């Protein structure tokens, strides 16, 4: 197997030649550009590096995937559009899927031909996900699904949805849940986008009205969807943290570079950069353990919640400090342009507020740490 050093050199030189696209702010254009970029990355074999070759993966290791993500970010190249498929849902299909599910679904997921969304949250089942009420009733060779999902990112663009449903309402709530892979073009699905405070319509309400889902689209066994959902959420909390760390580091480096040499910064601005820098060092230290766990393939652990909490704080600190700098600097009489793209920073600052909600809110992560890591009494 190619050593990590050789792999890094190969990735770096490919990226130097690849001419990565600039990312438009407008959501529709962004989606189209990043989908094409995903195809380019997949065709060159850079996605799903740790997945099995029969599913279109690279048959390498998580370490190779991490190295590629790091090089991609360091080259100031954007991420592909299908991150929910690549980082969140795909690893669960690779791990729990039947051979035909993996062969049919994963190559198209990798290339971006199929965009995936994650239909977990419902209006009354977010933090308390196991209370979900969307019903699936077996009928012949299908399940008939009725219910509602909410906050489903990219549902309006998705071809497929990883959907949690209740197949047995008579047992303990975690025990009656199944995990379906649903074709979003199925009759009975209505998708209604929701506007976020960034102005984008990135997530949606999804209504399901007697949607027929073929039985072979069940992932794992009936009523055994909860451990798979936990695996999916673990991938979202753990693996994605490592990518975000490098992205934040590069964002901060760019901000510092843009401000270097300015003698009109003032003590408050210097202190802001200092606070953001210290926050980044904390995230560095935390994610060293994450890398070790990912490489050892430990599966979901309460430590994923620590990662998520640290990442939330650091992400919000870094963007808030830099966004805070933009206003005063531009307001100074005769001030020179900062070199920072204020629209992009303003967008990222607003989006950073979501970090302590998606993938499980900060309050809920703290409860997991208190109860499952520290063994404190349940509230
Ligand atoms: C940008 C974004 C993208 C998202 N994308 C998706 C997606 O693609 N698919 C998907 O399924 N979901 C998605 N979500 C939904 C997300 O997972 C939920 O918002 C999250 O789990 C919280 O659930 P909720 O919104 O129902 O809030 P609630 O669970 O109603 O919580 C409301 C508040 O009460 C607090 N709270 C709730 N229970 C407790 C408790 N036991 N102890 C202490 N405090 C508590 C919460 O921390 C929160 O502050 C997304 C959310 C965001 C912001």
Short mmCIF file of C-alpha atoms in Angstrom, two decimals, residues 37-333:
data_model
loop_
_atom_site.label_atom_id
_atom_site.label_comp_id
_atom_site.label_asym_id
_atom_site.label_seq_id
_atom_site.Cartn_x
_atom_site.Cartn_y
_atom_site.Cartn_z
CA UNK A 37 -15.88 19.49 -8.69
CA UNK A 38 -17.03 16.33 -6.90
CA UNK A 39 -17.14 14.47 -10.22
CA UNK A 40 -13.60 15.64 -11.00
CA UNK A 41 -12.36 14.46 -7.59
CA UNK A 42 -14.16 11.12 -7.88
CA UNK A 43 -12.91 10.42 -11.39
CA UNK A 44 -9.38 11.05 -10.21
CA UNK A 45 -9.98 8.55 -7.39
CA UNK A 46 -9.68 10.91 -4.42
CA UNK A 47 -13.05 10.19 -2.73
CA UNK A 48 -14.11 7.24 -0.57
CA UNK A 49 -10.44 6.36 -0.17
CA UNK A 50 -11.08 4.16 2.87
CA UNK A 51 -14.12 2.41 1.36
CA UNK A 52 -13.98 -1.01 -0.20
CA UNK A 53 -13.02 -1.16 -3.92
CA UNK A 54 -16.17 -3.14 -4.85
CA UNK A 55 -18.18 -0.08 -3.80
CA UNK A 56 -16.04 2.28 -5.86
CA UNK A 57 -13.78 3.11 -2.89
CA UNK A 58 -10.01 3.31 -2.86
CA UNK A 59 -9.32 0.36 -0.52
CA UNK A 60 -6.83 2.56 1.39
CA UNK A 61 -7.11 3.73 5.01
CA UNK A 62 -8.80 6.53 6.93
CA UNK A 63 -5.35 8.06 7.28
CA UNK A 64 -5.11 8.41 3.48
CA UNK A 65 -8.52 10.08 3.41
CA UNK A 66 -7.46 12.48 6.14
CA UNK A 67 -4.27 13.35 4.32
CA UNK A 68 -6.21 14.10 1.15
CA UNK A 69 -8.71 16.33 2.98
CA UNK A 70 -5.84 18.19 4.57
CA UNK A 71 -4.11 18.75 1.22
CA UNK A 72 -7.39 19.80 -0.41
CA UNK A 73 -8.00 22.46 2.22
CA UNK A 74 -4.38 23.61 2.26
CA UNK A 75 -4.57 24.06 -1.53
CA UNK A 76 -7.53 26.43 -0.87
CA UNK A 77 -9.67 24.04 -2.93
CA UNK A 78 -13.35 23.64 -1.98
CA UNK A 79 -15.00 20.55 -0.59
CA UNK A 80 -17.23 18.52 -2.92
CA UNK A 81 -20.97 19.20 -2.59
CA UNK A 82 -22.06 15.74 -1.39
CA UNK A 83 -20.55 15.84 2.10
CA UNK A 84 -23.66 14.33 3.73
CA UNK A 85 -23.23 11.30 1.47
CA UNK A 86 -19.45 11.19 1.70
CA UNK A 87 -18.99 11.82 5.43
CA UNK A 88 -22.28 11.00 7.13
CA UNK A 89 -24.48 8.45 5.33
CA UNK A 90 -21.98 6.74 2.99
CA UNK A 91 -19.80 5.20 5.73
CA UNK A 92 -22.92 3.54 7.22
CA UNK A 93 -23.99 2.13 3.84
CA UNK A 94 -20.46 0.82 3.27
CA UNK A 95 -20.48 -0.81 6.70
CA UNK A 96 -24.03 -2.14 7.02
CA UNK A 97 -25.21 -2.36 3.39
CA UNK A 98 -25.80 -5.53 1.40
CA UNK A 99 -23.44 -6.17 -1.47
CA UNK A 100 -26.01 -4.95 -3.99
CA UNK A 101 -26.80 -1.79 -1.98
CA UNK A 102 -23.11 -0.97 -1.80
CA UNK A 103 -22.40 -1.71 -5.47
CA UNK A 104 -25.45 0.16 -6.76
CA UNK A 105 -25.51 3.18 -4.48
CA UNK A 106 -21.99 4.05 -3.43
CA UNK A 107 -20.27 4.70 -6.78
CA UNK A 108 -23.02 7.19 -7.71
CA UNK A 109 -22.77 8.77 -4.28
CA UNK A 110 -19.01 9.21 -4.72
CA UNK A 111 -19.30 10.84 -8.15
CA UNK A 112 -22.02 13.26 -7.01
CA UNK A 113 -24.42 11.80 -9.56
CA UNK A 114 -26.62 11.03 -6.56
CA UNK A 115 -26.88 13.59 -3.80
CA UNK A 116 -27.95 12.20 -0.43
CA UNK A 117 -29.84 13.77 2.43
CA UNK A 118 -30.30 12.62 6.00
CA UNK A 119 -33.95 12.34 7.09
CA UNK A 120 -33.56 11.93 10.83
CA UNK A 121 -35.00 14.99 12.66
CA UNK A 122 -38.73 15.56 12.96
CA UNK A 123 -40.71 18.50 14.37
CA UNK A 124 -40.97 16.73 17.76
CA UNK A 125 -37.89 14.53 17.55
CA UNK A 126 -34.61 16.43 17.29
CA UNK A 127 -32.57 16.05 20.46
CA UNK A 128 -34.84 13.21 21.47
CA UNK A 129 -34.41 11.53 18.10
CA UNK A 130 -35.61 8.12 19.27
CA UNK A 131 -39.11 9.57 19.71
CA UNK A 132 -39.50 9.87 15.94
CA UNK A 133 -42.98 9.10 14.65
CA UNK A 134 -42.67 8.67 10.88
CA UNK A 135 -44.31 5.25 10.38
CA UNK A 136 -43.36 2.49 7.97
CA UNK A 137 -45.80 -0.39 7.60
CA UNK A 138 -44.77 -3.52 5.72
CA UNK A 139 -47.12 -4.24 2.82
CA UNK A 140 -46.14 -6.99 0.38
CA UNK A 141 -42.70 -6.28 -1.00
CA UNK A 142 -42.69 -2.63 0.19
CA UNK A 143 -42.86 -0.46 3.27
CA UNK A 144 -45.51 2.26 3.17
CA UNK A 145 -44.08 5.37 4.84
CA UNK A 146 -46.06 8.31 6.23
CA UNK A 147 -44.77 11.19 8.34
CA UNK A 148 -42.72 14.36 8.35
CA UNK A 149 -39.04 15.24 8.57
CA UNK A 150 -37.52 18.69 9.13
CA UNK A 151 -34.16 20.48 8.78
CA UNK A 152 -33.24 17.97 6.07
CA UNK A 153 -30.20 19.56 4.42
CA UNK A 154 -30.19 19.49 0.60
CA UNK A 155 -33.46 17.49 0.41
CA UNK A 156 -34.55 19.70 -2.51
CA UNK A 157 -31.48 18.61 -4.49
CA UNK A 158 -31.20 15.02 -3.26
CA UNK A 159 -31.86 11.85 -5.24
CA UNK A 160 -31.71 9.67 -2.10
CA UNK A 161 -32.53 9.97 1.57
CA UNK A 162 -31.32 7.99 4.59
CA UNK A 163 -34.62 7.86 6.44
CA UNK A 164 -35.29 6.77 10.01
CA UNK A 165 -38.77 5.31 10.47
CA UNK A 166 -40.75 3.56 13.19
CA UNK A 167 -41.58 -0.01 12.19
CA UNK A 168 -42.70 -1.24 15.64
CA UNK A 169 -44.52 1.23 17.90
CA UNK A 170 -45.16 -1.40 20.59
CA UNK A 171 -41.60 -1.76 21.92
CA UNK A 172 -39.05 0.48 23.70
CA UNK A 173 -38.61 3.48 21.41
CA UNK A 174 -35.04 2.74 20.24
CA UNK A 175 -35.98 -0.87 19.49
CA UNK A 176 -38.74 -0.12 16.96
CA UNK A 177 -36.73 1.99 14.50
CA UNK A 178 -35.59 0.97 11.00
CA UNK A 179 -33.23 2.67 8.54
CA UNK A 180 -34.54 2.99 4.97
CA UNK A 181 -32.77 4.16 1.81
CA UNK A 182 -35.42 6.15 -0.01
CA UNK A 183 -35.51 7.28 -3.64
CA UNK A 184 -36.54 10.96 -3.42
CA UNK A 185 -38.44 10.74 -6.73
CA UNK A 186 -40.92 8.26 -5.18
CA UNK A 187 -44.57 9.37 -5.41
CA UNK A 188 -45.87 10.89 -2.15
CA UNK A 189 -42.76 12.93 -1.22
CA UNK A 190 -43.12 16.72 -0.95
CA UNK A 191 -40.10 18.88 -0.17
CA UNK A 192 -40.40 22.46 1.08
CA UNK A 193 -37.15 24.45 1.51
CA UNK A 194 -36.68 26.65 4.62
CA UNK A 195 -34.73 29.91 4.52
CA UNK A 196 -31.83 30.17 6.98
CA UNK A 197 -30.45 33.37 8.51
CA UNK A 198 -27.60 33.29 5.95
CA UNK A 199 -30.32 33.84 3.33
CA UNK A 200 -29.71 30.39 1.80
CA UNK A 201 -32.38 27.73 1.49
CA UNK A 202 -30.16 24.81 2.34
CA UNK A 203 -32.45 22.71 4.49
CA UNK A 204 -36.06 21.62 4.07
CA UNK A 205 -39.24 20.13 5.42
CA UNK A 206 -39.96 16.73 3.89
CA UNK A 207 -43.51 15.34 3.90
CA UNK A 208 -44.09 11.63 3.23
CA UNK A 209 -47.57 10.51 2.30
CA UNK A 210 -47.91 6.75 1.83
CA UNK A 211 -44.55 6.53 0.08
CA UNK A 212 -43.79 2.97 -1.10
CA UNK A 213 -40.21 1.94 -0.37
CA UNK A 214 -39.09 -1.47 -1.71
CA UNK A 215 -38.07 -3.86 1.08
CA UNK A 216 -34.58 -4.38 -0.36
CA UNK A 217 -33.99 -0.70 0.50
CA UNK A 218 -33.88 -1.54 4.21
CA UNK A 219 -30.37 -0.94 5.60
CA UNK A 220 -29.54 -3.64 8.16
CA UNK A 221 -32.42 -5.54 9.72
CA UNK A 222 -35.96 -4.39 10.46
CA UNK A 223 -36.22 -2.70 13.90
CA UNK A 224 -32.44 -2.62 14.16
CA UNK A 225 -31.91 0.82 12.68
CA UNK A 226 -30.91 2.60 15.91
CA UNK A 227 -27.30 1.32 16.12
CA UNK A 228 -26.86 2.23 12.43
CA UNK A 229 -28.26 5.72 13.11
CA UNK A 230 -25.75 6.01 15.97
CA UNK A 231 -22.98 5.03 13.55
CA UNK A 232 -24.16 7.70 11.08
CA UNK A 233 -24.26 10.37 13.80
CA UNK A 234 -20.84 9.25 15.06
CA UNK A 235 -19.38 9.80 11.58
CA UNK A 236 -20.94 13.27 11.54
CA UNK A 237 -19.56 14.14 14.98
CA UNK A 238 -16.10 12.58 14.77
CA UNK A 239 -14.75 12.41 11.19
CA UNK A 240 -16.17 15.74 10.06
CA UNK A 241 -14.44 17.43 13.01
CA UNK A 242 -11.05 16.65 11.49
CA UNK A 243 -11.93 18.30 8.17
CA UNK A 244 -13.40 21.32 9.94
CA UNK A 245 -10.22 21.71 12.01
CA UNK A 246 -8.07 22.16 8.90
CA UNK A 247 -10.65 24.47 7.32
CA UNK A 248 -10.72 26.72 10.39
CA UNK A 249 -6.94 26.73 10.61
CA UNK A 250 -6.65 27.82 6.98
CA UNK A 251 -9.38 30.46 7.41
CA UNK A 252 -7.52 31.92 10.37
CA UNK A 253 -4.17 31.80 8.57
CA UNK A 254 -5.72 33.71 5.66
CA UNK A 255 -7.20 36.31 8.01
CA UNK A 256 -3.88 36.80 9.79
CA UNK A 257 -2.06 37.05 6.45
CA UNK A 258 -4.50 39.68 5.22
CA UNK A 259 -3.92 41.76 8.34
CA UNK A 260 -0.14 41.33 8.52
CA UNK A 261 1.84 44.54 8.43
CA UNK A 262 -1.07 46.76 9.33
CA UNK A 263 -0.01 49.26 11.98
CA UNK A 264 -3.52 50.57 12.59
CA UNK A 265 -4.90 47.33 14.02
CA UNK A 266 -5.06 48.40 17.64
CA UNK A 267 -4.96 46.34 20.80
CA UNK A 268 -8.54 45.06 20.58
CA UNK A 269 -7.93 43.62 17.13
CA UNK A 270 -4.66 42.03 18.19
CA UNK A 271 -6.40 40.52 21.21
CA UNK A 272 -9.18 39.15 18.96
CA UNK A 273 -6.69 37.39 16.71
CA UNK A 274 -4.89 36.10 19.80
CA UNK A 275 -8.11 34.60 21.20
CA UNK A 276 -8.91 32.94 17.88
CA UNK A 277 -5.36 31.55 17.71
CA UNK A 278 -5.56 30.08 21.22
CA UNK A 279 -8.94 28.50 20.42
CA UNK A 280 -7.36 26.84 17.39
CA UNK A 281 -4.57 25.35 19.48
CA UNK A 282 -7.16 23.79 21.81
CA UNK A 283 -8.89 22.21 18.81
CA UNK A 284 -5.52 20.89 17.55
CA UNK A 285 -4.89 19.16 20.84
CA UNK A 286 -8.38 17.69 21.00
CA UNK A 287 -8.34 16.37 17.44
CA UNK A 288 -5.09 14.46 17.92
CA UNK A 289 -7.15 11.98 19.95
CA UNK A 290 -9.87 11.98 17.30
CA UNK A 291 -7.37 10.96 14.65
CA UNK A 292 -6.14 8.09 16.81
CA UNK A 293 -9.72 6.86 17.37
CA UNK A 294 -10.60 7.11 13.70
CA UNK A 295 -7.50 5.18 12.68
CA UNK A 296 -8.20 2.51 15.32
CA UNK A 297 -11.80 2.35 14.00
CA UNK A 298 -13.24 2.39 17.53
CA UNK A 299 -16.74 3.29 16.31
CA UNK A 300 -18.96 5.86 18.05
CA UNK A 301 -17.96 6.80 21.61
CA UNK A 302 -19.02 9.54 24.06
CA UNK A 303 -15.65 11.15 23.23
CA UNK A 304 -17.20 12.19 19.89
CA UNK A 305 -19.33 14.56 21.96
CA UNK A 306 -16.23 16.19 23.43
CA UNK A 307 -14.95 16.76 19.88
CA UNK A 308 -18.19 18.31 18.86
CA UNK A 309 -18.30 20.63 21.89
CA UNK A 310 -14.73 21.82 21.38
CA UNK A 311 -15.33 22.30 17.65
CA UNK A 312 -18.54 24.30 18.31
CA UNK A 313 -16.75 26.69 20.62
CA UNK A 314 -13.70 27.11 18.42
CA UNK A 315 -15.69 27.59 15.23
CA UNK A 316 -17.89 30.22 16.83
CA UNK A 317 -14.93 31.96 18.49
CA UNK A 318 -12.83 32.11 15.31
CA UNK A 319 -15.62 33.47 13.11
CA UNK A 320 -16.98 35.85 15.74
CA UNK A 321 -13.53 37.35 16.41
CA UNK A 322 -12.78 37.84 12.72
CA UNK A 323 -16.25 39.10 11.84
CA UNK A 324 -15.88 41.51 14.77
CA UNK A 325 -12.65 42.83 13.25
CA UNK A 326 -14.15 43.55 9.86
CA UNK A 327 -16.59 46.18 11.05
CA UNK A 328 -14.24 48.44 13.05
CA UNK A 329 -11.41 48.16 10.50
CA UNK A 330 -13.57 49.20 7.59
CA UNK A 331 -15.12 52.01 9.62
CA UNK A 332 -11.75 53.65 10.34
CA UNK A 333 -11.34 56.92 8.39
#
